[in-house]
CSV table of C-alpha atoms in Angstrom, one decimal:
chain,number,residue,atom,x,y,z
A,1,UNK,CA,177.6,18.1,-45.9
A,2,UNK,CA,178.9,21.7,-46.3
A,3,UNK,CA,182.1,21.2,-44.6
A,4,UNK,CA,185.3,22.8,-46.5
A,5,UNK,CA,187.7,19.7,-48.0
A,6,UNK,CA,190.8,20.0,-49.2
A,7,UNK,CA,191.6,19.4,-53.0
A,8,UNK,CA,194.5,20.7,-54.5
A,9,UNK,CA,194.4,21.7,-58.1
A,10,UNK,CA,195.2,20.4,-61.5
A,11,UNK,CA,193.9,22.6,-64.0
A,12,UNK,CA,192.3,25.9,-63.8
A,13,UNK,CA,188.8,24.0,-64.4
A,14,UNK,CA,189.4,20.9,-62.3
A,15,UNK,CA,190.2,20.3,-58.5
A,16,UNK,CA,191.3,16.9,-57.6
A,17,UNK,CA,189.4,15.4,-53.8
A,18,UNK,CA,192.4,14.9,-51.5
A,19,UNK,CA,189.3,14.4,-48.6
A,20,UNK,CA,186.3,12.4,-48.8
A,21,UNK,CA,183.1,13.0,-46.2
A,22,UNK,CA,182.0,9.9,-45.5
A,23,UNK,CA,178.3,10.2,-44.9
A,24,UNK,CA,177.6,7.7,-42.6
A,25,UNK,CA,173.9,7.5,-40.9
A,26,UNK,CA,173.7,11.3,-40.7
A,27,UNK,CA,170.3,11.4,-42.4
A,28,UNK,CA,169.2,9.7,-39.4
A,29,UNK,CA,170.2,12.0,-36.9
A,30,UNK,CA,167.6,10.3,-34.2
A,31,UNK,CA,169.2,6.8,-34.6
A,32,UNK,CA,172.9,8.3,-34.1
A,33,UNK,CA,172.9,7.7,-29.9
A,34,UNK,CA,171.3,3.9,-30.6
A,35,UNK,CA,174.0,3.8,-33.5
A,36,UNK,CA,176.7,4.5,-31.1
A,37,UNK,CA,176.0,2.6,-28.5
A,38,UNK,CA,175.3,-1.2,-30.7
A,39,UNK,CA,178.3,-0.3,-33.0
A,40,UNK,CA,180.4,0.3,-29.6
A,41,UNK,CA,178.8,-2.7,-28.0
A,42,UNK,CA,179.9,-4.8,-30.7
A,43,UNK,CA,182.8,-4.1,-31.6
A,44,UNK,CA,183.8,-4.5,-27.9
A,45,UNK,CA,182.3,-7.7,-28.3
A,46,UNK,CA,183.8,-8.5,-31.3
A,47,UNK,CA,187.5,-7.5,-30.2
A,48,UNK,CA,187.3,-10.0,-26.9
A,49,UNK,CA,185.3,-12.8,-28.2
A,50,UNK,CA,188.5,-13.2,-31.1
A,51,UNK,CA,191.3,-12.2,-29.2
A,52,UNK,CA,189.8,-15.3,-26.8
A,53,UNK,CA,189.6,-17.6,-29.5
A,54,UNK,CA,193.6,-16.6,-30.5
A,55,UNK,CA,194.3,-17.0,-26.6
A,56,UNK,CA,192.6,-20.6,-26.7
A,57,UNK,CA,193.8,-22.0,-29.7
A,58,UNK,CA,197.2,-20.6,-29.2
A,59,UNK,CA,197.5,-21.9,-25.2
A,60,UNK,CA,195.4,-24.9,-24.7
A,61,UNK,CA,197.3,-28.3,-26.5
A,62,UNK,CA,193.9,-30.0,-26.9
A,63,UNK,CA,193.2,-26.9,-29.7
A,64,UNK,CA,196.5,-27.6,-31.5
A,65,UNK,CA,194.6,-29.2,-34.6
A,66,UNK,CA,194.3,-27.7,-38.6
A,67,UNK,CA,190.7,-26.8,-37.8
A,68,UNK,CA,191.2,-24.5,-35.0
A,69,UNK,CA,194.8,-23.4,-36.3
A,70,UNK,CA,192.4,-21.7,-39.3
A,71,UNK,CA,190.1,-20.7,-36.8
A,72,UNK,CA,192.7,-18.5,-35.1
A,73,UNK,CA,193.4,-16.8,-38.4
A,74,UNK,CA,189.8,-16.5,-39.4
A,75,UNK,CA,189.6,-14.9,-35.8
A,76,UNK,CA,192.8,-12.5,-37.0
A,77,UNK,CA,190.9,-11.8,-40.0
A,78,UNK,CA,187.7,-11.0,-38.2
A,79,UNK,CA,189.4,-8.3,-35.5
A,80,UNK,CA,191.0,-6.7,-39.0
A,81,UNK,CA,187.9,-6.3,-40.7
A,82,UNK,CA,185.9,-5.0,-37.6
A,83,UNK,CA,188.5,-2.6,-37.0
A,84,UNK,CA,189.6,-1.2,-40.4
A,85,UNK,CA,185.7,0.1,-40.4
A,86,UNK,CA,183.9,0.9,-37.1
A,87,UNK,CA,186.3,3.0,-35.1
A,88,UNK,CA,185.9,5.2,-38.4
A,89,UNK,CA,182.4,4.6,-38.2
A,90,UNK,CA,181.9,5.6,-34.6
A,91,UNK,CA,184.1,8.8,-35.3
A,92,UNK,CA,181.3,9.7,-37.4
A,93,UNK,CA,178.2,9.0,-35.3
A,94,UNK,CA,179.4,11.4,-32.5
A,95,UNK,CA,180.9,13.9,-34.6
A,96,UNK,CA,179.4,16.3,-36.6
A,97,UNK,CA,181.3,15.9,-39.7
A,98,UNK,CA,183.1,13.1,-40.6
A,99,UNK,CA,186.4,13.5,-42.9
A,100,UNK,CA,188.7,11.2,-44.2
A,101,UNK,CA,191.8,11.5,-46.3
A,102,UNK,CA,192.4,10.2,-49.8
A,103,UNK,CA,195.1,8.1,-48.4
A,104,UNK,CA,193.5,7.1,-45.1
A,105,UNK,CA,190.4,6.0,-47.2
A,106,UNK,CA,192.5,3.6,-49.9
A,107,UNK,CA,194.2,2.2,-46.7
A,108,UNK,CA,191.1,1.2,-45.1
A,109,UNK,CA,189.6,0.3,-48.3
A,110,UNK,CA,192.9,-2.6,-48.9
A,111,UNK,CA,192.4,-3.8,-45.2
A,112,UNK,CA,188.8,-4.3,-46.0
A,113,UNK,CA,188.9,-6.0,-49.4
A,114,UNK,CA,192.2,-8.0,-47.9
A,115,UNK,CA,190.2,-9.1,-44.8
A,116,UNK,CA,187.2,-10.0,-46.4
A,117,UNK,CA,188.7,-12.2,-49.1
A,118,UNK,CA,190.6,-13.9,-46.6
A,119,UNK,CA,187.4,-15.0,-45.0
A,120,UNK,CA,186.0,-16.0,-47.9
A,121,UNK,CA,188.8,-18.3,-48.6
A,122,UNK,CA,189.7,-19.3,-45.0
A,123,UNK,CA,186.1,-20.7,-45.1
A,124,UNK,CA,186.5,-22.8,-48.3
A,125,UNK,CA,190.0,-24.1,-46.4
A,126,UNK,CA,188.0,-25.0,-43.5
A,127,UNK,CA,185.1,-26.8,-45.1
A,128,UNK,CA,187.7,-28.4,-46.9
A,129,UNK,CA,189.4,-29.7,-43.9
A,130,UNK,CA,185.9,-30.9,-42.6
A,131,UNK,CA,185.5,-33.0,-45.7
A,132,UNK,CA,189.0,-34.8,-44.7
A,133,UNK,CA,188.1,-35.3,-41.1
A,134,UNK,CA,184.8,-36.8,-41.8
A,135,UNK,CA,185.4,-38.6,-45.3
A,136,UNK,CA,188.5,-39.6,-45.2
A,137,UNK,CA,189.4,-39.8,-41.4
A,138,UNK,CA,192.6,-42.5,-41.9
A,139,UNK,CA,194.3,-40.2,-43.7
A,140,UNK,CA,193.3,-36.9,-42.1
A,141,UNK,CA,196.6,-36.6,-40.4
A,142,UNK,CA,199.1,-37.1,-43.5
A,143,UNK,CA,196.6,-35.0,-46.0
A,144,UNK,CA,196.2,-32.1,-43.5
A,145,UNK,CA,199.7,-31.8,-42.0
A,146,UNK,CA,200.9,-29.1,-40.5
A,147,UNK,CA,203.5,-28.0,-43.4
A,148,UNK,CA,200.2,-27.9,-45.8
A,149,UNK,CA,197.8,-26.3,-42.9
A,150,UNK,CA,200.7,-23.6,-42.7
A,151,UNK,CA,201.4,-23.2,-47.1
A,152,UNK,CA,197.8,-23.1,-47.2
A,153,UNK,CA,197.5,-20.4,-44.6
A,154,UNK,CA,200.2,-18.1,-46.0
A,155,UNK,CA,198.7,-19.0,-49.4
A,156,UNK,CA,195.8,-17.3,-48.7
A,157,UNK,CA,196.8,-14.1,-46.7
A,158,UNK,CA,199.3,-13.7,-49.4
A,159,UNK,CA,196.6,-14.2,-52.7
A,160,UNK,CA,194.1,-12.4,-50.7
A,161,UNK,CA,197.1,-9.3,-50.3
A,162,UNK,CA,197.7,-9.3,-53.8
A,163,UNK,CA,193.9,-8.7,-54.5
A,164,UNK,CA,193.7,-6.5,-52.2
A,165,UNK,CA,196.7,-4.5,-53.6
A,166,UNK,CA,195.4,-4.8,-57.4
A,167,UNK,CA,192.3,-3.7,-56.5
A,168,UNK,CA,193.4,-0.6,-54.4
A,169,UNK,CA,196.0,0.3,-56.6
A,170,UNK,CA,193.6,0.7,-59.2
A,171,UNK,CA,191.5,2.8,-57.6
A,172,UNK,CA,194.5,5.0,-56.4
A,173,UNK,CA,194.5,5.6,-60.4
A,174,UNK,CA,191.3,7.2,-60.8
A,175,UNK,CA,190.7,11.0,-60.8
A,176,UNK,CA,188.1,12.2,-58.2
A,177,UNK,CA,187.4,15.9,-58.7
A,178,UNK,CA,183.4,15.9,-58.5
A,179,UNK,CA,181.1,15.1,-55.5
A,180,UNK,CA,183.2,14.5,-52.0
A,181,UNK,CA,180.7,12.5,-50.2
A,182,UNK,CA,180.9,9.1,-49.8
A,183,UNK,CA,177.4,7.5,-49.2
A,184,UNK,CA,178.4,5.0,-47.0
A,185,UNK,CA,180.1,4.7,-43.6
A,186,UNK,CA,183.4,3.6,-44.7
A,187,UNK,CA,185.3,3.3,-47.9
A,188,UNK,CA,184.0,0.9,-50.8
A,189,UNK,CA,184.1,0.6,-54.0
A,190,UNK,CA,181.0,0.8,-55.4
A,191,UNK,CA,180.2,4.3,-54.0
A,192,UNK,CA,183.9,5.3,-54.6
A,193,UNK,CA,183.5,4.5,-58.3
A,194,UNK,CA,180.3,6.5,-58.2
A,195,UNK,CA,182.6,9.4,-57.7
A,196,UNK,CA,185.2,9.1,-60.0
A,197,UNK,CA,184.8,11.3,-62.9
A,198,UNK,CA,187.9,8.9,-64.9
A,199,UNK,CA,186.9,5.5,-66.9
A,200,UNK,CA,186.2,2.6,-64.1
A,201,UNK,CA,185.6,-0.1,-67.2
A,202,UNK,CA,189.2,-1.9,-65.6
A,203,UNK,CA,187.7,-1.0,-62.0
A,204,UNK,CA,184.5,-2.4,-62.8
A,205,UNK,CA,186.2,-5.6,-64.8
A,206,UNK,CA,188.4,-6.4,-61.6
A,207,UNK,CA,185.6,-6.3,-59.2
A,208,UNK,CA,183.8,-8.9,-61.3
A,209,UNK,CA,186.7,-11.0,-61.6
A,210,UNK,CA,187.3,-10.7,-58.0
A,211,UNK,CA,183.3,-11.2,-56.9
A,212,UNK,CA,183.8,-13.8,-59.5
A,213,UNK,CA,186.1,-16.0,-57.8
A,214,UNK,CA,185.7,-15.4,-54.0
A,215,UNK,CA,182.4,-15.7,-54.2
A,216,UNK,CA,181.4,-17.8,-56.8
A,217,UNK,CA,184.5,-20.5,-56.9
A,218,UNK,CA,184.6,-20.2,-53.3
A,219,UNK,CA,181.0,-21.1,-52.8
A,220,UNK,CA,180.9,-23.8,-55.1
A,221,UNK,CA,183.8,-25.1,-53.6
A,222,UNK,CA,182.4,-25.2,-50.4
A,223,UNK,CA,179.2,-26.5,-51.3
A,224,UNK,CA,180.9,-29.4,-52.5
A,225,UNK,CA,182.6,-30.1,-49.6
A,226,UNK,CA,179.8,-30.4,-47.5
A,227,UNK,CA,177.7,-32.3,-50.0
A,228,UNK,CA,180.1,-34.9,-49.9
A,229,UNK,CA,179.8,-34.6,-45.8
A,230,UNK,CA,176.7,-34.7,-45.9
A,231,UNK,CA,176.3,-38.1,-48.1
A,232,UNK,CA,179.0,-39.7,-45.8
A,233,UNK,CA,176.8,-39.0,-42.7
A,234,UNK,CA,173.4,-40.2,-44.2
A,235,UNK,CA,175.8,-43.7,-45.1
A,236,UNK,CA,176.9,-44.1,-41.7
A,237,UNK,CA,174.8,-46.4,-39.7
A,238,UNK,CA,175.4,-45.5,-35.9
A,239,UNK,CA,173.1,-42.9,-34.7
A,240,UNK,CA,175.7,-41.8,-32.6
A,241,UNK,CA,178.4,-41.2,-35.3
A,242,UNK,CA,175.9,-39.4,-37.3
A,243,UNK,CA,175.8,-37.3,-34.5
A,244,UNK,CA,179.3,-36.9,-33.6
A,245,UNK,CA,180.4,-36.6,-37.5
A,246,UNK,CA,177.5,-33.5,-37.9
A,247,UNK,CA,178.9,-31.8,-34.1
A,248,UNK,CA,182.3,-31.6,-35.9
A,249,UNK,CA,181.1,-29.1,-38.7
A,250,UNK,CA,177.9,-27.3,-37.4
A,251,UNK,CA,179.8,-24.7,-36.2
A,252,UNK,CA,181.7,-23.7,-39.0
A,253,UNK,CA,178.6,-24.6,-41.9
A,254,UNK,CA,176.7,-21.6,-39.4
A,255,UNK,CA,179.4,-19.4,-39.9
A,256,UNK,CA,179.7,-20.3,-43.5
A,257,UNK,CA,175.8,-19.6,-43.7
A,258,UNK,CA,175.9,-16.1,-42.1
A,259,UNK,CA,178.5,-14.9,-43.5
A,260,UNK,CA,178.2,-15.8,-47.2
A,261,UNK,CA,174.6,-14.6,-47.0
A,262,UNK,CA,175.4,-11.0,-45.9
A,263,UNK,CA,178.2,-10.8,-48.2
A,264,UNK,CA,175.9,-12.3,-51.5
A,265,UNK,CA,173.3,-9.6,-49.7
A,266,UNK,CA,176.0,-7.2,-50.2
A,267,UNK,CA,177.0,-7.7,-53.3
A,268,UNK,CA,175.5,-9.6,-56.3
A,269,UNK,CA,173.0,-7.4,-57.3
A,270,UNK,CA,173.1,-5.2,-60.8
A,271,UNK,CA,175.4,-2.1,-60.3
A,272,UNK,CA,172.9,-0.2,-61.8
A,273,UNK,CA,170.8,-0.8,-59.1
A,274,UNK,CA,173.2,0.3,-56.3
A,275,UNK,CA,171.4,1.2,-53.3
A,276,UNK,CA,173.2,3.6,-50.5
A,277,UNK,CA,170.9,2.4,-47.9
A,278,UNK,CA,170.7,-1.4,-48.6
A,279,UNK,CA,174.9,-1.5,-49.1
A,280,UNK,CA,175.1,0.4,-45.8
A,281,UNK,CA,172.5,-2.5,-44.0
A,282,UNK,CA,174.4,-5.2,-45.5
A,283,UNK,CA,177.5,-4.0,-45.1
A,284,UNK,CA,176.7,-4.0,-41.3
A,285,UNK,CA,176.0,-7.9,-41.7
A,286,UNK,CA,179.8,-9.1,-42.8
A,287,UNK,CA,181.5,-6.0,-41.5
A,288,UNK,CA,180.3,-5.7,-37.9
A,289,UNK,CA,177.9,-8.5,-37.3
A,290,UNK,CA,179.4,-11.7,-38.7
A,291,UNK,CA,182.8,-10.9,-36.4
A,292,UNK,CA,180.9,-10.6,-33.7
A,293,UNK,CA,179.1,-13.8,-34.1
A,294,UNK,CA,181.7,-16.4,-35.1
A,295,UNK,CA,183.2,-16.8,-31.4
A,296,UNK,CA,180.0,-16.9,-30.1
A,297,UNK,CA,179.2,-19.6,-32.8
A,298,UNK,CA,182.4,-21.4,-32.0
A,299,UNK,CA,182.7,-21.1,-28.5
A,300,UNK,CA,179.0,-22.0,-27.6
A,301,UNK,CA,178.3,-24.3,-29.7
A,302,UNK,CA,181.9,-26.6,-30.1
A,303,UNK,CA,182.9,-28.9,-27.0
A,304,UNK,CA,186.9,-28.8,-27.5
A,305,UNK,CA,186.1,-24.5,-27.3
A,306,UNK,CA,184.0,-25.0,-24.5
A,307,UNK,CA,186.5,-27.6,-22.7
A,308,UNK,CA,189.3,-24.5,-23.4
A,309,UNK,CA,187.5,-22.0,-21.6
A,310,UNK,CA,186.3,-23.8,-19.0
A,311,UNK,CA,190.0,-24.7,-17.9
A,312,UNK,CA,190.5,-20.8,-17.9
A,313,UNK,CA,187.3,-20.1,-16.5
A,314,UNK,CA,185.9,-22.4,-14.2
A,315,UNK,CA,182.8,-21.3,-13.9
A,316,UNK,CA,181.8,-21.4,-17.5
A,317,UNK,CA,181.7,-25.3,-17.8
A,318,UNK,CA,178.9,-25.3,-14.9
């Protein structure tokens, strides 16, 4: 990475980085035309498969329910996360540098954290409304209403914006006016408090409260849910409703699954042992992968979904 950045100076012994190189996959140079073509594939994919899940859920009455009302903003979520990082991304595979400002990279980094926190807690919200549905089905229409479906939606874009904005901001504070190159294909914060040559201790203390609470309150919280779902389907006695009550969640407990697995991948390991390669593999997982899956997940495997599209597309429902 020999490319000529612009920094602007501060002292005549110190240059502040006003462009990053994000270094992307370039030490695998014979990867980069398989690269392009699987991060273009899915991010097509991606983009269609949640802008059909908003087109469903917003069009079809039989979808107007709190479960798929938070799967259309899990699906809003999902096309902001995939695109905040691989349009970037595939810049840089078919490019032989690949430069971004300091502003462009805290802009992508806030849509990133503010996407993916939003999942997180979307998810906990949605296993959350499972739990009502299945354990306490007479009062699933008063408990979920549509006022509380729509606080707790704004609730969380809003707590998950304000994290985001703490969390940028704070980086926005740090001096960088040492190595330029990111080791990663878009901007985090791990590798971009790698390059900070200022204190990260608040940094450092903000991502752990963060990690802290989206994914360990948020977990928790959502394994309690469904291990109350689970104990009220083991007491029902009607095969069928056992059946029935475990169609109802599947969908969203293998979301739940992929998604909190690549991010725990991504993420709870000792800083110390911060890997360029691993972060950039898992990062691929929640980034890029898990958006792609979740209307795949949800359209193939959840009979309202299917029902949708079939109306709009006959030939899907043969």
């Amino acid at each position: 990475m020999n490319g000529i950045l612009h920094t602007k100076m501060v002292s005549p012994n110190q240059t502040v980085v006003t462009q990053f190189v994000l270094q992307g996959f370039s030490e695998h140079p014979s990867l980069r035309l398989f690269l392009t073509g699987c991060f273009l594939s899915l991010y097509m994919m991606a983009l269609m498969g949640n802008i059909v899940i908003i087109a469903l859920v917003t069009s079809s009455t039989g979808l107007h329910s709190p479960m798929y009302f938070f799967l259309c903003n899990l699906a809003t979520m999902d096309i902001i996360c995939t695109s905040s990082v691989l349009p970037k991304a595939l810049i840089g595979l078919v490019s032989e540098e690949n430069t971004i400002s300091f502003k462009g990279c805290m802009a992508q980094l806030f849509f990133l954290v503010w996407s993916g926190s939003s999942e997180l807690l979307l998810l906990t919200v949605m296993a959350y409304d499972r739990y009502v549905a299945i354990c306490c089905p007479l009062h699933y229409s008063s408990r979920m209403s549509p006022q509380l479906c729509g606080a707790l939606a704004i609730g969380v874009w809003s707590i998950c914006a304000l994290n985001a904005s703490i969390n940028t901001g704070l980086m926005t504070r740090l001096s960088f006016c040492g190595p330029k190159v990111i080791t990663h294909f878009f901007c985090e914060i791990p590798p971009l408090l790698l390059l900070s040559c200022s204190p990260t201790y608040v940094n450092s203390v903000m991502t752990l409260v963060a990690d802290a609470f989206y994914g360990g309150i948020n977990f928790v919280l959502t394994l309690l849910s469904y291990g109350c779902i689970i104990a009220s389907i083991l007491r029902m006695r009607s095969a069928e409703g056992k059946r029935k009550a475990f169609s109802t969640c599947s969908s969203h407990l293998i979301v739940v699954s992929v998604y909190y697995s690549s991010v725990f991948c991504a993420y709870i390991s000792p800083g110390s042992s911060y890997s360029p390669e691993r972060s950039k593999f898992t990062s691929v997982l929640y980034s890029v992968l898990s958006p792609t899956l979740n209307p795949l997940i949800y359209t193939l495997r959840n009979k309202d979904v299917k029902l949708a599209l079939g109306r709009c597309l006959p030939s899907f429902s043969h």
